[in-house]
Amino acid sequence: MRRTPRIRRPREPASRPQVVAHRGSSHESAEHTLGAYVRALDEGAEALECDVRLTADGHLVCVHDRDLRRTAATHGVVSTMNLAELDELDFASWKNPWADLDDEAPDRDPEEGRVLTLRRLMEMVADYDRRVELAIETKHPTRYGGLVERRVVETLADLGWDRAGSPARVMSFSLNAVNRVRRMAPDLDVVMLVERAHLWPVLRPVVGDDWIVGPGVRELRAHPGLGRHLVRAGREIHVWTVNTPEDLDLCLDLGVTAVITDRPAYVLGLLDG
């Protein structure tokens, strides 16, 4: 049975969608590193997106993949490693493996290429000189199940971000994960991510009336009826991953409230240029 929807916090009418940096400015910098997020903020991103996983000793780290072969050149699995072990790895060199041979490449601060904890990212957002929002995606399946969402909400609560007006929102492709977050933090914004258009008719009866819906731009393009239905239903829509003028035009036509992009500077230029 669908619960009575809460009243969403008021939003100012937006003339354009919020630009959310997907894993930081990940087209230019190594994803999920401090360097990628600093660059995204310097480029004017209005929100930052991150994926979080739980380490063996209970820390939330910003890593997309289950294992580290792609981003840290090791077969280690995040959930079986302690934070101290992860902190010894280089999460940035894969993006530009020939940087050491480039005499004109700027010096890189090793700190900006280490594993990034959710707490460190939150502190950077909290200390920034303008409002920045944070879209946190929990990854499933995972050996820790609902403990991931519990740790996320607890970490948000440390900064008072688990209540109405929070700059943070929590997203997942897992219905159970989103339900867990809503039970623990009823006033926190949540986003039900939709990977395939054909799943929406199944999700629609069980997704809260006030939940944000997050479809992929490829699905919106391949299945135009999905976008039309969400608009008719009055749903707030956040779309991933929007990197081209054509993708952005589709989002503008639908009136989406946020676009998640690997290229925040480029998309901001298209919107505001």
PDB file of C-alpha atoms in Angstrom, residues 59-241:
ATOM      1  CA  HIS A  59      33.971   3.280   6.244  1.00  0.00           C
ATOM      2  CA  LEU A  60      31.980   4.637   3.304  1.00  0.00           C
ATOM      3  CA  VAL A  61      34.227   5.261   0.307  1.00  0.00           C
ATOM      4  CA  CYS A  62      33.463   6.814  -3.061  1.00  0.00           C
ATOM      5  CA  VAL A  63      34.061   3.939  -5.484  1.00  0.00           C
ATOM      6  CA  HIS A  64      31.782   2.763  -8.304  1.00  0.00           C
ATOM      7  CA  ASP A  65      32.972  -0.763  -9.060  1.00  0.00           C
ATOM      8  CA  ARG A  66      32.867  -3.728  -6.712  1.00  0.00           C
ATOM      9  CA  ASP A  67      36.538  -4.423  -7.393  1.00  0.00           C
ATOM     10  CA  LEU A  68      39.471  -2.133  -8.128  1.00  0.00           C
ATOM     11  CA  ARG A  69      40.830  -3.507 -11.399  1.00  0.00           C
ATOM     12  CA  ARG A  70      39.676  -0.550 -13.473  1.00  0.00           C
ATOM     13  CA  THR A  71      40.532   2.365 -11.206  1.00  0.00           C
ATOM     14  CA  ALA A  72      43.403   1.167  -8.992  1.00  0.00           C
ATOM     15  CA  ALA A  73      45.055  -1.649 -10.992  1.00  0.00           C
ATOM     16  CA  THR A  74      44.437  -4.303  -8.351  1.00  0.00           C
ATOM     17  CA  HIS A  75      42.083  -7.261  -8.033  1.00  0.00           C
ATOM     18  CA  GLY A  76      41.105  -6.223  -4.521  1.00  0.00           C
ATOM     19  CA  VAL A  77      37.408  -6.067  -3.620  1.00  0.00           C
ATOM     20  CA  VAL A  78      36.310  -2.945  -1.751  1.00  0.00           C
ATOM     21  CA  SER A  79      34.122  -4.753   0.768  1.00  0.00           C
ATOM     22  CA  THR A  80      36.981  -7.038   1.879  1.00  0.00           C
ATOM     23  CA  MET A  81      39.554  -4.274   2.378  1.00  0.00           C
ATOM     24  CA  ASN A  82      40.145  -1.848   5.233  1.00  0.00           C
ATOM     25  CA  LEU A  83      40.329   1.883   4.650  1.00  0.00           C
ATOM     26  CA  ALA A  84      44.046   1.887   5.452  1.00  0.00           C
ATOM     27  CA  GLU A  85      44.655  -0.666   2.677  1.00  0.00           C
ATOM     28  CA  LEU A  86      42.661   1.378   0.186  1.00  0.00           C
ATOM     29  CA  ASP A  87      44.497   4.525   1.213  1.00  0.00           C
ATOM     30  CA  GLU A  88      47.755   3.021  -0.057  1.00  0.00           C
ATOM     31  CA  LEU A  89      46.413   2.740  -3.623  1.00  0.00           C
ATOM     32  CA  ASP A  90      46.575   5.209  -6.507  1.00  0.00           C
ATOM     33  CA  PHE A  91      43.068   5.909  -7.856  1.00  0.00           C
ATOM     34  CA  ALA A  92      44.121   8.550 -10.381  1.00  0.00           C
ATOM     35  CA  SER A  93      46.949   7.288 -12.597  1.00  0.00           C
ATOM     36  CA  TRP A  94      44.693   5.101 -14.760  1.00  0.00           C
ATOM     37  CA  LYS A  95      43.092   8.209 -16.228  1.00  0.00           C
ATOM     38  CA  ASN A  96      46.380   9.481 -17.695  1.00  0.00           C
ATOM     39  CA  PRO A  97      48.927   6.656 -17.505  1.00  0.00           C
ATOM     40  CA  TRP A  98      51.526   8.604 -19.511  1.00  0.00           C
ATOM     41  CA  ALA A  99      51.520  11.703 -17.303  1.00  0.00           C
ATOM     42  CA  ASP A 100      54.961  10.910 -15.876  1.00  0.00           C
ATOM     43  CA  LEU A 101      56.425  11.127 -19.375  1.00  0.00           C
ATOM     44  CA  ASP A 102      54.875  14.549 -20.070  1.00  0.00           C
ATOM     45  CA  ASP A 103      57.306  17.271 -19.023  1.00  0.00           C
ATOM     46  CA  GLU A 104      54.574  19.897 -19.392  1.00  0.00           C
ATOM     47  CA  ALA A 105      51.994  18.101 -17.268  1.00  0.00           C
ATOM     48  CA  PRO A 106      51.241  19.950 -14.020  1.00  0.00           C
ATOM     49  CA  ASP A 107      52.410  18.376 -10.799  1.00  0.00           C
ATOM     50  CA  ARG A 108      49.669  16.313  -9.184  1.00  0.00           C
ATOM     51  CA  ASP A 109      49.031  16.329  -5.462  1.00  0.00           C
ATOM     52  CA  PRO A 110      49.074  12.633  -4.415  1.00  0.00           C
ATOM     53  CA  GLU A 111      46.327  13.417  -1.878  1.00  0.00           C
ATOM     54  CA  GLU A 112      43.949  14.198  -4.725  1.00  0.00           C
ATOM     55  CA  GLY A 113      44.377  10.692  -6.167  1.00  0.00           C
ATOM     56  CA  ARG A 114      43.796   8.645  -3.031  1.00  0.00           C
ATOM     57  CA  VAL A 115      40.591   6.910  -2.037  1.00  0.00           C
ATOM     58  CA  LEU A 116      37.959   9.440  -1.038  1.00  0.00           C
ATOM     59  CA  THR A 117      35.642   8.848   1.903  1.00  0.00           C
ATOM     60  CA  LEU A 118      32.073  10.089   1.873  1.00  0.00           C
ATOM     61  CA  ARG A 119      32.778  12.010   5.074  1.00  0.00           C
ATOM     62  CA  ARG A 120      35.673  13.903   3.466  1.00  0.00           C
ATOM     63  CA  LEU A 121      33.515  14.768   0.449  1.00  0.00           C
ATOM     64  CA  MET A 122      30.693  15.976   2.700  1.00  0.00           C
ATOM     65  CA  GLU A 123      33.076  18.161   4.682  1.00  0.00           C
ATOM     66  CA  MET A 124      34.360  19.748   1.482  1.00  0.00           C
ATOM     67  CA  VAL A 125      30.799  20.469   0.354  1.00  0.00           C
ATOM     68  CA  ALA A 126      29.866  21.872   3.774  1.00  0.00           C
ATOM     69  CA  ASP A 127      32.873  24.215   3.788  1.00  0.00           C
ATOM     70  CA  TYR A 128      32.420  25.497   0.238  1.00  0.00           C
ATOM     71  CA  ASP A 129      31.614  29.176  -0.238  1.00  0.00           C
ATOM     72  CA  ARG A 130      28.302  28.557  -2.032  1.00  0.00           C
ATOM     73  CA  ARG A 131      25.529  26.009  -1.697  1.00  0.00           C
ATOM     74  CA  VAL A 132      26.450  22.714  -3.298  1.00  0.00           C
ATOM     75  CA  GLU A 133      24.190  19.672  -3.199  1.00  0.00           C
ATOM     76  CA  LEU A 134      25.261  16.049  -2.985  1.00  0.00           C
ATOM     77  CA  ALA A 135      23.624  13.072  -4.726  1.00  0.00           C
ATOM     78  CA  ILE A 136      24.747   9.846  -3.040  1.00  0.00           C
ATOM     79  CA  GLU A 137      24.160   6.521  -4.783  1.00  0.00           C
ATOM     80  CA  THR A 138      24.325   3.302  -2.790  1.00  0.00           C
ATOM     81  CA  LYS A 139      25.485   0.295  -4.799  1.00  0.00           C
ATOM     82  CA  HIS A 140      23.775  -3.097  -4.640  1.00  0.00           C
ATOM     83  CA  PRO A 141      24.012  -6.014  -4.350  1.00  0.00           C
ATOM     84  CA  THR A 142      26.609  -5.919  -1.584  1.00  0.00           C
ATOM     85  CA  ARG A 143      27.624  -8.282   1.211  1.00  0.00           C
ATOM     86  CA  TYR A 144      26.601  -5.655   3.774  1.00  0.00           C
ATOM     87  CA  GLY A 145      23.017  -5.221   2.579  1.00  0.00           C
ATOM     88  CA  GLY A 146      21.085  -2.562   4.482  1.00  0.00           C
ATOM     89  CA  LEU A 147      24.083  -1.613   6.613  1.00  0.00           C
ATOM     90  CA  VAL A 148      25.208   0.603   3.729  1.00  0.00           C
ATOM     91  CA  GLU A 149      22.109   2.803   3.940  1.00  0.00           C
ATOM     92  CA  ARG A 150      22.314   2.879   7.727  1.00  0.00           C
ATOM     93  CA  ARG A 151      25.900   4.130   7.571  1.00  0.00           C
ATOM     94  CA  VAL A 152      24.935   6.728   4.958  1.00  0.00           C
ATOM     95  CA  VAL A 153      22.105   8.108   7.078  1.00  0.00           C
ATOM     96  CA  GLU A 154      24.281   8.102  10.202  1.00  0.00           C
ATOM     97  CA  THR A 155      27.012  10.001   8.367  1.00  0.00           C
ATOM     98  CA  LEU A 156      24.508  12.522   7.053  1.00  0.00           C
ATOM     99  CA  ALA A 157      23.104  12.938  10.563  1.00  0.00           C
ATOM    100  CA  ASP A 158      26.549  13.933  11.852  1.00  0.00           C
ATOM    101  CA  LEU A 159      26.222  17.140   9.798  1.00  0.00           C
ATOM    102  CA  GLY A 160      22.481  17.504  10.334  1.00  0.00           C
ATOM    103  CA  TRP A 161      21.867  16.479   6.742  1.00  0.00           C
ATOM    104  CA  ASP A 162      19.299  13.770   7.464  1.00  0.00           C
ATOM    105  CA  ARG A 163      16.336  16.142   7.648  1.00  0.00           C
ATOM    106  CA  ALA A 164      14.248  18.477   5.514  1.00  0.00           C
ATOM    107  CA  GLY A 165      16.314  21.112   3.725  1.00  0.00           C
ATOM    108  CA  SER A 166      19.369  18.862   3.531  1.00  0.00           C
ATOM    109  CA  PRO A 167      21.739  19.508   0.624  1.00  0.00           C
ATOM    110  CA  ALA A 168      21.994  15.730   0.222  1.00  0.00           C
ATOM    111  CA  ARG A 169      19.765  13.194  -1.461  1.00  0.00           C
ATOM    112  CA  VAL A 170      20.199   9.414  -1.666  1.00  0.00           C
ATOM    113  CA  MET A 171      19.743   7.380  -4.840  1.00  0.00           C
ATOM    114  CA  SER A 172      19.756   3.728  -5.756  1.00  0.00           C
ATOM    115  CA  PHE A 173      18.625   1.256  -8.395  1.00  0.00           C
ATOM    116  CA  SER A 174      17.502  -0.903  -5.452  1.00  0.00           C
ATOM    117  CA  LEU A 175      13.922  -0.330  -4.319  1.00  0.00           C
ATOM    118  CA  ASN A 176      14.751  -1.895  -0.957  1.00  0.00           C
ATOM    119  CA  ALA A 177      17.645   0.521  -0.490  1.00  0.00           C
ATOM    120  CA  VAL A 178      15.502   3.586  -1.177  1.00  0.00           C
ATOM    121  CA  ASN A 179      12.796   2.300   1.160  1.00  0.00           C
ATOM    122  CA  ARG A 180      15.383   1.799   3.910  1.00  0.00           C
ATOM    123  CA  VAL A 181      16.610   5.382   3.563  1.00  0.00           C
ATOM    124  CA  ARG A 182      13.071   6.748   3.682  1.00  0.00           C
ATOM    125  CA  ARG A 183      12.271   4.743   6.819  1.00  0.00           C
ATOM    126  CA  MET A 184      15.388   6.005   8.618  1.00  0.00           C
ATOM    127  CA  ALA A 185      15.180   9.601   7.336  1.00  0.00           C
ATOM    128  CA  PRO A 186      11.579  10.321   6.313  1.00  0.00           C
ATOM    129  CA  ASP A 187      12.259  13.923   5.288  1.00  0.00           C
ATOM    130  CA  LEU A 188      15.324  13.228   3.139  1.00  0.00           C
ATOM    131  CA  ASP A 189      14.949  13.457  -0.632  1.00  0.00           C
ATOM    132  CA  VAL A 190      15.355  10.093  -2.372  1.00  0.00           C
ATOM    133  CA  VAL A 191      15.780   9.149  -6.019  1.00  0.00           C
ATOM    134  CA  MET A 192      14.599   5.888  -7.553  1.00  0.00           C
ATOM    135  CA  LEU A 193      17.036   5.212 -10.382  1.00  0.00           C
ATOM    136  CA  VAL A 194      15.567   3.429 -13.394  1.00  0.00           C
ATOM    137  CA  GLU A 195      17.948   1.398 -15.511  1.00  0.00           C
ATOM    138  CA  ARG A 196      15.467   0.017 -18.042  1.00  0.00           C
ATOM    139  CA  ALA A 197      12.237   1.600 -19.280  1.00  0.00           C
ATOM    140  CA  HIS A 198      10.343  -1.694 -19.100  1.00  0.00           C
ATOM    141  CA  LEU A 199      10.919  -1.810 -15.323  1.00  0.00           C
ATOM    142  CA  TRP A 200       8.979   1.392 -14.666  1.00  0.00           C
ATOM    143  CA  PRO A 201       5.481  -0.167 -14.896  1.00  0.00           C
ATOM    144  CA  VAL A 202       6.614  -2.611 -12.186  1.00  0.00           C
ATOM    145  CA  LEU A 203       8.124   0.108  -9.998  1.00  0.00           C
ATOM    146  CA  ARG A 204       5.379   2.692 -10.463  1.00  0.00           C
ATOM    147  CA  PRO A 205       2.855   1.210  -7.979  1.00  0.00           C
ATOM    148  CA  VAL A 206       5.464   0.882  -5.201  1.00  0.00           C
ATOM    149  CA  VAL A 207       7.482   4.087  -5.637  1.00  0.00           C
ATOM    150  CA  GLY A 208       6.464   6.855  -3.249  1.00  0.00           C
ATOM    151  CA  ASP A 209       4.496   9.745  -4.703  1.00  0.00           C
ATOM    152  CA  ASP A 210       7.146  12.211  -3.570  1.00  0.00           C
ATOM    153  CA  TRP A 211      10.185  10.248  -4.714  1.00  0.00           C
ATOM    154  CA  ILE A 212      12.310  11.684  -7.485  1.00  0.00           C
ATOM    155  CA  VAL A 213      12.709   9.400 -10.512  1.00  0.00           C
ATOM    156  CA  GLY A 214      16.108   8.999 -12.191  1.00  0.00           C
ATOM    157  CA  PRO A 215      16.001   7.457 -15.679  1.00  0.00           C
ATOM    158  CA  GLY A 216      19.010   7.127 -17.975  1.00  0.00           C
ATOM    159  CA  VAL A 217      19.079   9.409 -20.990  1.00  0.00           C
ATOM    160  CA  ARG A 218      19.568   6.475 -23.363  1.00  0.00           C
ATOM    161  CA  GLU A 219      16.348   4.888 -22.140  1.00  0.00           C
ATOM    162  CA  LEU A 220      14.500   8.187 -22.521  1.00  0.00           C
ATOM    163  CA  ARG A 221      15.723   8.432 -26.095  1.00  0.00           C
ATOM    164  CA  ALA A 222      14.981   4.802 -26.954  1.00  0.00           C
ATOM    165  CA  HIS A 223      11.587   4.797 -25.205  1.00  0.00           C
ATOM    166  CA  PRO A 224      10.016   8.282 -25.509  1.00  0.00           C
ATOM    167  CA  GLY A 225       6.876   7.104 -23.759  1.00  0.00           C
ATOM    168  CA  LEU A 226       8.764   6.807 -20.474  1.00  0.00           C
ATOM    169  CA  GLY A 227       9.546  10.518 -20.361  1.00  0.00           C
ATOM    170  CA  ARG A 228       6.045  11.493 -21.449  1.00  0.00           C
ATOM    171  CA  HIS A 229       4.532   9.336 -18.725  1.00  0.00           C
ATOM    172  CA  LEU A 230       6.772  10.763 -16.002  1.00  0.00           C
ATOM    173  CA  VAL A 231       5.899  14.311 -17.064  1.00  0.00           C
ATOM    174  CA  ARG A 232       2.158  13.586 -17.132  1.00  0.00           C
ATOM    175  CA  ALA A 233       2.429  12.059 -13.667  1.00  0.00           C
ATOM    176  CA  GLY A 234       4.055  15.242 -12.366  1.00  0.00           C
ATOM    177  CA  ARG A 235       7.234  13.437 -11.365  1.00  0.00           C
ATOM    178  CA  GLU A 236      10.418  15.306 -10.563  1.00  0.00           C
ATOM    179  CA  ILE A 237      13.037  13.860 -12.938  1.00  0.00           C
ATOM    180  CA  HIS A 238      16.829  13.657 -12.608  1.00  0.00           C
ATOM    181  CA  VAL A 239      18.554  12.230 -15.695  1.00  0.00           C
ATOM    182  CA  TRP A 240      21.915  10.477 -16.095  1.00  0.00           C
ATOM    183  CA  THR A 241      24.381  10.663 -17.877  1.00  0.00           C
TER     184      THR A 241
END
